Coordinates of C-alpha atoms and ligand atoms in Angstrom, one line a residue:
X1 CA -20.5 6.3 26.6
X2 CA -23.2 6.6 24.3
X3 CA -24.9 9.2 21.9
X4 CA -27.8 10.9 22.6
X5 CA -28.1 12.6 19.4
X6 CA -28.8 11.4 16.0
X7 CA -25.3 10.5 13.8
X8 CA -25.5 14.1 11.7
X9 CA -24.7 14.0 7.7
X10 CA -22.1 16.4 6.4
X11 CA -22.7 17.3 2.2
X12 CA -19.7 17.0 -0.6
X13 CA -18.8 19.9 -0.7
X14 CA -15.7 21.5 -2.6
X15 CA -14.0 24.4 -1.3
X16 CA -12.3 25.1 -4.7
X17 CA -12.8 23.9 -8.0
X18 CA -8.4 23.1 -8.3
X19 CA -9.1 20.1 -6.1
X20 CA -10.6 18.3 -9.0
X21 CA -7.8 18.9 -11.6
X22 CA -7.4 16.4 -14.3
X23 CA -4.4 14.1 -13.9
X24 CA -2.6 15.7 -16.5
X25 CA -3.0 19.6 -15.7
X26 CA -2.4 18.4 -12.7
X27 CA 0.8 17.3 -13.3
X28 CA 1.6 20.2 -15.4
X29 CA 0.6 22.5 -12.7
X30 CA 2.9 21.3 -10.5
X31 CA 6.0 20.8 -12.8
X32 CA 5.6 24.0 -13.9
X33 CA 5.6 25.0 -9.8
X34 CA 8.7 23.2 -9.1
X35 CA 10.5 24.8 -11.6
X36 CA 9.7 28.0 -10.4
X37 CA 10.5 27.4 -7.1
X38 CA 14.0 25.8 -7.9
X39 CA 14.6 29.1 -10.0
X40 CA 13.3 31.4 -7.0
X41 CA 15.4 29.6 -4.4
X42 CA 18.6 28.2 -6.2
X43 CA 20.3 31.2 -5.3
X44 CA 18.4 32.3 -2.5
X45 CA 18.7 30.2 0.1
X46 CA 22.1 29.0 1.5
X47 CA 21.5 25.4 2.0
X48 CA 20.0 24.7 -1.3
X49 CA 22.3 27.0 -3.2
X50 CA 25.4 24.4 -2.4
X51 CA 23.6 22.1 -4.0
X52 CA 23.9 24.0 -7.7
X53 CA 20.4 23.3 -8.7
X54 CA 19.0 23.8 -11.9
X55 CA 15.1 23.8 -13.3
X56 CA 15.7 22.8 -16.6
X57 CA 16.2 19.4 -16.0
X58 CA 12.6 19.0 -14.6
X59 CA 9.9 18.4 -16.6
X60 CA 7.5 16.0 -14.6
X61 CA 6.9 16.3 -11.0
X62 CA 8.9 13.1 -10.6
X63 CA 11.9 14.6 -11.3
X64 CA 11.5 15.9 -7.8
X65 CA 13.7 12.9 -7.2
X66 CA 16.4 14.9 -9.2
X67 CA 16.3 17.4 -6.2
X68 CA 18.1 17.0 -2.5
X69 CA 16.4 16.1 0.4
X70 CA 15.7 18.4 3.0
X71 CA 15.9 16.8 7.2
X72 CA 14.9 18.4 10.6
X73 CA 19.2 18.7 10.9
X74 CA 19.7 20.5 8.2
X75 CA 17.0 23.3 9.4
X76 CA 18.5 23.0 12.8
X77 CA 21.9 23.5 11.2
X78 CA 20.4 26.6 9.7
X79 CA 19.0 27.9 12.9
X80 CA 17.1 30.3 13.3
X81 CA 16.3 31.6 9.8
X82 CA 18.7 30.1 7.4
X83 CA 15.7 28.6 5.0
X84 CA 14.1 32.0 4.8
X85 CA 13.7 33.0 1.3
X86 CA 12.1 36.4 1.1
X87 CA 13.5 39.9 2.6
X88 CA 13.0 39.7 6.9
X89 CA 10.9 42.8 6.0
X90 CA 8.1 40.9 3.9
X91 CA 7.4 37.8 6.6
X92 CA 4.2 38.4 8.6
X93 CA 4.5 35.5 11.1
X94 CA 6.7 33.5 12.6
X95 CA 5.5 29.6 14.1
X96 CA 7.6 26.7 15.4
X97 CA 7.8 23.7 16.0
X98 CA 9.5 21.3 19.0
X99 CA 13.2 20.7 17.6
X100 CA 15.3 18.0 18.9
X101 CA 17.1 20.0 21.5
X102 CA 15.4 22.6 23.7
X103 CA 15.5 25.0 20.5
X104 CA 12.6 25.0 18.3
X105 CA 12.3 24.9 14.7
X106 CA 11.0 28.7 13.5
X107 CA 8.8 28.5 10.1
X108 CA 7.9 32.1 8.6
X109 CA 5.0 32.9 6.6
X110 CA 4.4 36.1 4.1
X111 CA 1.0 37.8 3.2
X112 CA 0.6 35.4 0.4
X113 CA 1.6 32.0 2.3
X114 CA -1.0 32.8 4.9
X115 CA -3.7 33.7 2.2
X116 CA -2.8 30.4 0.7
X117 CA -2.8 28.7 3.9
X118 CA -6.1 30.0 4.9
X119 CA -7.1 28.5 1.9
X120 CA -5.6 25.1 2.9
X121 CA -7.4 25.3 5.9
X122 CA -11.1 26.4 4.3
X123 CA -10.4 23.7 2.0
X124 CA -10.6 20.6 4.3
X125 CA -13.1 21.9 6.6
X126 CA -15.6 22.5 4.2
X127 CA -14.8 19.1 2.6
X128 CA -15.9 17.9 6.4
X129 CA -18.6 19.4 6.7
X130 CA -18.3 23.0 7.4
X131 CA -20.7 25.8 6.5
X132 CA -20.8 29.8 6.7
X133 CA -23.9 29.6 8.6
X134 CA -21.8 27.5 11.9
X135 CA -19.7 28.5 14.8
X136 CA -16.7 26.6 15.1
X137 CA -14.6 26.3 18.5
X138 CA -10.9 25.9 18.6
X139 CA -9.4 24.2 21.8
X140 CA -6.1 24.6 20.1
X141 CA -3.2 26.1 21.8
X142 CA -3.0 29.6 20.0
X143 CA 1.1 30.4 19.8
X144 CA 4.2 29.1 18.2
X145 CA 2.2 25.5 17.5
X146 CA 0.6 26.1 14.2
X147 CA -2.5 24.2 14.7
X148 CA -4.7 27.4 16.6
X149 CA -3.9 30.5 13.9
X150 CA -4.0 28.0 11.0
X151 CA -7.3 26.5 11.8
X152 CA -8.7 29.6 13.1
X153 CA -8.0 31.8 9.3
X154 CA -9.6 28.9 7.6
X155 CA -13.0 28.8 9.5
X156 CA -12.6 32.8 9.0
X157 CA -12.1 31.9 5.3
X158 CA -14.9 29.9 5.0
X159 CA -16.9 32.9 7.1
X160 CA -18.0 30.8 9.8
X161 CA -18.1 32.4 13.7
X162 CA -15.0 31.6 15.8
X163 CA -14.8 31.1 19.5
X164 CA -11.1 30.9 19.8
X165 CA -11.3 28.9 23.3
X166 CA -7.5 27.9 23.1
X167 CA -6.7 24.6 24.9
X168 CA -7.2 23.9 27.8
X169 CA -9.7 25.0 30.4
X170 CA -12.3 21.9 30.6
X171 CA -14.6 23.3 32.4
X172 CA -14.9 26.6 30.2
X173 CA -14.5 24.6 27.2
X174 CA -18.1 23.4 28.0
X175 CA -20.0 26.2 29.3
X176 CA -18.8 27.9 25.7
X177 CA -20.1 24.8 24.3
X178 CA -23.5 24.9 26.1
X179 CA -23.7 28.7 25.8
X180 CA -22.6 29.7 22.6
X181 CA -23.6 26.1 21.3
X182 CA -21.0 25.4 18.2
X183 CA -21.6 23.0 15.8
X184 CA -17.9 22.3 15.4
X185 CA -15.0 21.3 17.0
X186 CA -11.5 21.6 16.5
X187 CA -8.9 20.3 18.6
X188 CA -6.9 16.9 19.1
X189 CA -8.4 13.6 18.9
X190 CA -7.4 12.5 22.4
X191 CA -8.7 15.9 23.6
X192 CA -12.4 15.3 22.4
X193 CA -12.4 11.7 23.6
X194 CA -11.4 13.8 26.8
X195 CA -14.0 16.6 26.8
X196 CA -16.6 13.5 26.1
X197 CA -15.4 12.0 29.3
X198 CA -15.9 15.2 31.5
X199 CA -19.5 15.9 29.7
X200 CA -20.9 12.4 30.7
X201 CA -18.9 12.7 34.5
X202 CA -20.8 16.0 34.7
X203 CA -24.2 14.3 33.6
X204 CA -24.2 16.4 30.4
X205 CA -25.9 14.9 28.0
X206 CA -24.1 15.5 24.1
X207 CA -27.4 16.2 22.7
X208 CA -28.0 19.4 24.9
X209 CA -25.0 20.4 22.9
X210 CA -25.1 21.6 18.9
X211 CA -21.9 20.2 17.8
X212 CA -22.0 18.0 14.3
X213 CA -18.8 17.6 13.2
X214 CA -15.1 17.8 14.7
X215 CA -11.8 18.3 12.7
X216 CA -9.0 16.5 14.8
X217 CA -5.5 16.2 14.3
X218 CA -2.1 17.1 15.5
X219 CA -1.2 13.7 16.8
X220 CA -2.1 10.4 15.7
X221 CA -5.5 8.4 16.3
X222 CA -7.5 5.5 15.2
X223 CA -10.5 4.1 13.9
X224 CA -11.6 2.8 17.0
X225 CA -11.1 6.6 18.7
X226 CA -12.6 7.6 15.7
X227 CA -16.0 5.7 16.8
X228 CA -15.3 6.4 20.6
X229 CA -15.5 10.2 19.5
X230 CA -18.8 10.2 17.7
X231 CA -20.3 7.9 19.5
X232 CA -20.0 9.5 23.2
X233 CA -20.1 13.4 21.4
X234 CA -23.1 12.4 18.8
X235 CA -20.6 14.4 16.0
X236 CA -19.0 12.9 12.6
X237 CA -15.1 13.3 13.5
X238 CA -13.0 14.1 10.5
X239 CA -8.9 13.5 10.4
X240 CA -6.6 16.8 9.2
X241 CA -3.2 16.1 9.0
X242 CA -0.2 18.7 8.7
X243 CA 3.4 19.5 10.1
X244 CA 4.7 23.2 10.7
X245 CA 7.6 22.8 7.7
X246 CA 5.6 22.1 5.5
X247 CA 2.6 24.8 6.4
X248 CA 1.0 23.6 9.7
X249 CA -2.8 22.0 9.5
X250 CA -4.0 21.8 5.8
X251 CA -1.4 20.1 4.1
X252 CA -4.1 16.7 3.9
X253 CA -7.9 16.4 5.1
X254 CA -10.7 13.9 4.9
X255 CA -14.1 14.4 3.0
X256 CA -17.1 13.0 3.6
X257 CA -16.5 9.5 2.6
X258 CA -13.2 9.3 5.1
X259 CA -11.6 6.7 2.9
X260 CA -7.8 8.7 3.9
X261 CA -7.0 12.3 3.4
X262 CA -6.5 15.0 0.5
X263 CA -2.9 16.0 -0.1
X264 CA -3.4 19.5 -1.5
X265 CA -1.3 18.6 -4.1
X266 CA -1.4 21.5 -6.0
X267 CA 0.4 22.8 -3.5
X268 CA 2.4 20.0 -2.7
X269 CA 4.8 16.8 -3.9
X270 CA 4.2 14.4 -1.7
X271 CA 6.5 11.2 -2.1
X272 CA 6.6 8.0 0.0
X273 CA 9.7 6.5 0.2
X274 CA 11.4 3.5 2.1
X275 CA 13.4 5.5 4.9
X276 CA 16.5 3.2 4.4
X277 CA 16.6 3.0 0.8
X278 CA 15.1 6.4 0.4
X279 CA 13.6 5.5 -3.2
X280 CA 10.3 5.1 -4.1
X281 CA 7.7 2.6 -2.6
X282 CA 4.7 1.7 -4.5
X283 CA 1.0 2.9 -3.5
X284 CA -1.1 1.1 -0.9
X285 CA 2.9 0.4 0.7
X286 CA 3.7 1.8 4.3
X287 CA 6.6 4.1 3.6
X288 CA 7.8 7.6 4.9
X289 CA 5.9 10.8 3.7
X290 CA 8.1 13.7 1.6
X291 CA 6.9 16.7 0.6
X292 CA 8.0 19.6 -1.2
X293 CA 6.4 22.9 -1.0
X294 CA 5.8 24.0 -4.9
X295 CA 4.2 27.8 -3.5
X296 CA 5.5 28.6 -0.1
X297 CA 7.0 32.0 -0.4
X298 CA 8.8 32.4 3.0
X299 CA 10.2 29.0 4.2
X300 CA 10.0 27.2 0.7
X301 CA 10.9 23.2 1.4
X302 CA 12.6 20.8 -0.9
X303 CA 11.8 17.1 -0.1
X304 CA 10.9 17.2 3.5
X305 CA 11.4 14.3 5.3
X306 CA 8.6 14.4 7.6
X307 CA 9.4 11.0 9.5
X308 CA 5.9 10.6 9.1
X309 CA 4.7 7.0 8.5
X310 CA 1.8 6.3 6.4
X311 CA 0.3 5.0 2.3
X312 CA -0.7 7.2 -0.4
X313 CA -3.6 5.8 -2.1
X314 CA -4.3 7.3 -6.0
X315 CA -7.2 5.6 -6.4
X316 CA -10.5 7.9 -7.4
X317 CA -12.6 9.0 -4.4
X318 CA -16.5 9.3 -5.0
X319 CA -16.3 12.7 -3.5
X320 CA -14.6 14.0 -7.3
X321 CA -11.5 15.3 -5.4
X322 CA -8.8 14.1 -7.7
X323 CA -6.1 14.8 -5.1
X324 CA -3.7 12.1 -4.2
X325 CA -4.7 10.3 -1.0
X326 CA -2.7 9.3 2.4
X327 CA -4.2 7.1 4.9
X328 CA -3.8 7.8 8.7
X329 CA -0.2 8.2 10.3
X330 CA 0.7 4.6 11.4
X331 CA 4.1 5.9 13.4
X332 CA 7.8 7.4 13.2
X333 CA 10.9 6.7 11.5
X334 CA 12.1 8.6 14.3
X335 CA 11.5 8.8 18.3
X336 CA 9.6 11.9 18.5
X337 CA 6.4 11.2 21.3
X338 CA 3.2 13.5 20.7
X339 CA 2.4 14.2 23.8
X340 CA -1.2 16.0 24.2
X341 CA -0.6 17.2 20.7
X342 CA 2.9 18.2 21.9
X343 CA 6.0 16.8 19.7
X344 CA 8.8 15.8 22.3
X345 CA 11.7 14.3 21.6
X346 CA 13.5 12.3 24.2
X347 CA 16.8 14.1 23.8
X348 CA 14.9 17.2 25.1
X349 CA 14.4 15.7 28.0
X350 CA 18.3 15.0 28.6
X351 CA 19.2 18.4 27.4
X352 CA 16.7 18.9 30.6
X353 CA 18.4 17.0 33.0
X354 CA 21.9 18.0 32.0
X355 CA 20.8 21.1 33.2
X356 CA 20.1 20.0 36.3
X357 CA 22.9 19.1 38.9
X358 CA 22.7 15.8 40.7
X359 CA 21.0 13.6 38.2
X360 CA 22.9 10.9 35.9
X361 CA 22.3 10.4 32.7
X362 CA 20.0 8.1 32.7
X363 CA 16.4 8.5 32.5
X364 CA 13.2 6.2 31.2
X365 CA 10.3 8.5 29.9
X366 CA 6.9 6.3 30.4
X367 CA 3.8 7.6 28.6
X368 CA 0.2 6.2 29.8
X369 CA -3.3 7.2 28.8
X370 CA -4.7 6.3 31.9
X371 CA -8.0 7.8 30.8
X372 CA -8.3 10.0 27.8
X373 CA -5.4 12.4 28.1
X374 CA -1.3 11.6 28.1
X375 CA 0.5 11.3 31.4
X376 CA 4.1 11.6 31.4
X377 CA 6.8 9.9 34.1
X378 CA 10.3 10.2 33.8
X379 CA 11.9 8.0 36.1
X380 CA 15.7 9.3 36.5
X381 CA 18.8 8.3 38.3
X382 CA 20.2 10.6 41.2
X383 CA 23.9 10.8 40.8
X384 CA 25.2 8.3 43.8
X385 CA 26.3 11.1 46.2
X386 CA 23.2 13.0 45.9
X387 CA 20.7 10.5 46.8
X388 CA 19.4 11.4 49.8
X389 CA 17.1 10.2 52.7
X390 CA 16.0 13.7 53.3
X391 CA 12.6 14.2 51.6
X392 CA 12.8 17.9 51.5
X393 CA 16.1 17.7 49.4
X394 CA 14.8 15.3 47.1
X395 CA 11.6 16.9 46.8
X396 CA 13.2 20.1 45.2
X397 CA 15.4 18.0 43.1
X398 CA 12.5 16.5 41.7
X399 CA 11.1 19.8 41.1
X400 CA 14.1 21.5 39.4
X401 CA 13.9 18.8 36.8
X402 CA 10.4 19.2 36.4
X403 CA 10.9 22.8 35.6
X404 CA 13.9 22.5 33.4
X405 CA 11.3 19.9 31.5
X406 CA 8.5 22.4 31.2
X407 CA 10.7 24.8 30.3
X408 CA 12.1 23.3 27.2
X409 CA 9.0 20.7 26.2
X410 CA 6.4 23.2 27.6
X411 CA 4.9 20.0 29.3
X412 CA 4.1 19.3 32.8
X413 CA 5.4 15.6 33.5
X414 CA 6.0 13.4 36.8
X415 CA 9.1 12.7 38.0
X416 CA 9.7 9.8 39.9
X417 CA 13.7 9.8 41.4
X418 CA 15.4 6.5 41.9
X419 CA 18.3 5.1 43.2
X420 CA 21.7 4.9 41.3
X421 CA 21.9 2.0 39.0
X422 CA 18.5 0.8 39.3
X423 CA 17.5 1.7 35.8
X424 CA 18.7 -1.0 33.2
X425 CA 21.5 -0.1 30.7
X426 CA 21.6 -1.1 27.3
X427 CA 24.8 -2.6 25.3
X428 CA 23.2 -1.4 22.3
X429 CA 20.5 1.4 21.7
X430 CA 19.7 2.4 25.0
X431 CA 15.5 2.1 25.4
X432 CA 14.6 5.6 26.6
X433 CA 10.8 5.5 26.2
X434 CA 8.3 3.3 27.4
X435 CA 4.9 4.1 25.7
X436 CA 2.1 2.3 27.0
X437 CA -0.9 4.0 25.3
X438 CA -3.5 1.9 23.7
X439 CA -4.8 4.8 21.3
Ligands
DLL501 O1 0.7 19.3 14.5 C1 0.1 20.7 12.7 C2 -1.3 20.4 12.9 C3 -2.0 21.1 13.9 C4 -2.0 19.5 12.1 C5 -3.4 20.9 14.0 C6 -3.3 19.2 12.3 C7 -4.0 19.9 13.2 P1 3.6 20.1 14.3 O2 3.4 20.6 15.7 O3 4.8 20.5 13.5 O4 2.3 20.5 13.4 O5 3.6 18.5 14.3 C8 3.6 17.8 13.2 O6 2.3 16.0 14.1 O7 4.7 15.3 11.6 C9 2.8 14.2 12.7 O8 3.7 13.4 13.3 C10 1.8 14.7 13.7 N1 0.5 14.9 13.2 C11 -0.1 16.0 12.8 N2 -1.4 15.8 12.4 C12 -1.6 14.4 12.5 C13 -2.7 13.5 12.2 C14 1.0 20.1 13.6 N3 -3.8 13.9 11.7 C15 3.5 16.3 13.4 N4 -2.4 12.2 12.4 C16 3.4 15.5 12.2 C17 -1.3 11.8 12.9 C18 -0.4 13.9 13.0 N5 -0.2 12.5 13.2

């Protein structure tokens, strides 16, 4: 593929004057935040009340390590709302996120956590590039998956014009692209690497298009996607990174010198730590990301293990952000796939087939990115007495189980039926996903 238009520039900007705090009011900002929110929740909300905390002791923002940790299983223990700390009367939206059964994880926002989050939002986009003056379109899924309402209040933040295309839809994608010509996009990487490949198959030409920049994240991507993107869209492609507990998009973003991306650390304590040990690894080391939410109002956080793999950098970026830094998600503590920007865990995918009568328990999920987007097979056993030569019989079996998957995952995936005992079985950890995508 290759660009037709010139490589645009994007300016340093800075959305607000707090990103370029002073180490030290920095770190008085958020001590001060912690404390509060220790005080506000200690008593509020179940989990963290058995845990008798207390703010005094915390004077720095390390002494975040004082504090608990908070895991995906203890929200799931407290399903639905068993984190919420404010009145059911004052939340004003409700998102979620894929849990590790077929229930999702609910996150709930009040009027002040979506002002703030807005914020968020306006924050990294203008650091990449985004002006009042440009129309932005969002190809994310607008629902329970944060990243469509979260992107689409910053750009309004920002006061730039919104075409809210949702995902999906390639061929309307690009006649809103040609007709109401955007200069951004917003969606996942792997989803503008798509979009590229359908313009050029369709003889499309980039430059007939306005777009300049694209904010991608959602799921994890590379360098060399990175240059793939701007090369065959003729855009500078920016990385935002962000998980529903914590907020959604907006927790980090790139500016325009890309060298990782901005925790909004006013807003967050973000801590990298060795998953086994769970204490501290030094800067510039891989280790898993933590975060606590110092001003969330609703579904306040303490610690959040995110499973997130990646390296906080505090190094000083020419942009003058002084924000903490964290480089691109290498992988997962955990086994959670991102399929299309779609968390899936494998265990929803048995909770699937238990569901369904006539298959065994075991299953292999293969992921392939034959060209630009995900493709999913689960291969699964049929129980022995319900293998059978009839093809109509089989046929619905395979599609009961694809239903019962799309029903819990919300993804569309193959399923290819074998024979009993032809899968292999493990002594150990049994190997339930082959991922074969070269991102
Ligand atoms: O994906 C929030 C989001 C939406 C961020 C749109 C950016 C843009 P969840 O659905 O809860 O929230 O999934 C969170 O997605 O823990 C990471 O594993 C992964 N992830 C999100 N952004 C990135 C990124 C949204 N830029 C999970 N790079 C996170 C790598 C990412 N992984």
């Amino acid at each position: 593929m290759t660009a037709s238009a010139p490589q645009p520039v994007a300016d340093n900007r800075i959305w607000d004057p707090i990103e370029r705090l002073s180490a030290g009011e920095r770190s008085d900002l958020q001590a001060d935040r912690l404390r509060r929110l220790v005080e506000r929740i200690a008593d509020r909300v179940p989990f963290y009340k058995s845990f008798k905390l207390r703010s005094d002791s915390l004077r720095t923002p390390d002494d975040v390590r004082r504090l608990p940790f908070t895991t995906k299983a203890d929200l799931r223990m407290q399903y639905p709302l068993g984190f919420l700390a404010i009145p059911r009367e004052s939340v004003l939206r409700y998102h979620g996120s894929s849990g590790t059964t077929g229930k999702p994880t609910f996150v709930a926002y009040s009027k002040r956590d979506l002002e703030m989050w807005a914020d968020l939002c306006a924050r990294f986009l203008v650091a990449g590039g985004l002006q009042p003056r440009h129309t932005v379109q969002i190809a994310f899924g607008y629902g329970l998956f944060t990243g469509g309402f979260g992107l689409h209040y910053g750009v309004e933040r920002v006061g730039a014009a919104i075409i809210p295309a949702a995902s999906g839809n390639t061929e309307r994608q690009i006649l809103l692209l040609q007709d109401l010509q955007a200069e951004v996009l917003v969606s996942t990487p792997s989803y503008a690497l798509h979009l590229a490949e359908v313009l050029e198959q369709n003889g499309i030409a980039p430059g007939s298009l306005a777009l300049k920049f694209g904010h991608f994240g959602g799921e994890p991507w590379t360098e060399d996607m990175r240059r793939r993107i701007e090369a065959s869209l003729g855009i500078l492609a920016f990385n935002n990174y962000g998980l529903s507990e914590v907020i959604g998009p907006g927790v980090s973003g790139e500016c325009v010198y890309r060298t990782g991306m901005h925790i909004q650390d006013d807003h967050f304590i973000v801590e990298c730590i060795n998953p086994e040990t769970l204490e501290p690894v030094p800067d510039g080391t891989p280790g898993e990301l933590v975060f606590t939410t110092l001003t969330k109002e609703a579904f306040p956080l303490i610690r959040y293990r995110t499973r997130d793999i990646a390296v906080l950098d505090r190094s000083p970026c020419p942009c003058g952000r002084t924000t903490t830094r964290m480089s691109r998600v290498t992988g997962r503590t955990d086994d959670m796939l991102i399929i299309r920007g779609v968390n899936v865990f494998p265990s929803q995918i048995e909770e699937a087939l238990l569901r369904v009568e006539g298959t065994a328990p075991h299953y292999l999920i293969e992921v392939d990115r034959p060209g630009t987007l995900d493709e999913v097979t689960v291969h699964v056993e049929v129980r022995p007495g319900d293998f059978s030569d009839k093809m109509r019989e089989m046929q619905l079996l395979r599609e009961r189980i694809g239903h019962a998957i799309h029903s819990i995952t919300g993804i569309h995936m193959r399923i290819d039926l074998v024979a009993p005992q032809t899968l292999e079985r493990f002594a150990g950890k049994a190997k339930r996903v082959q991922d074969n995508r070269r991102t």
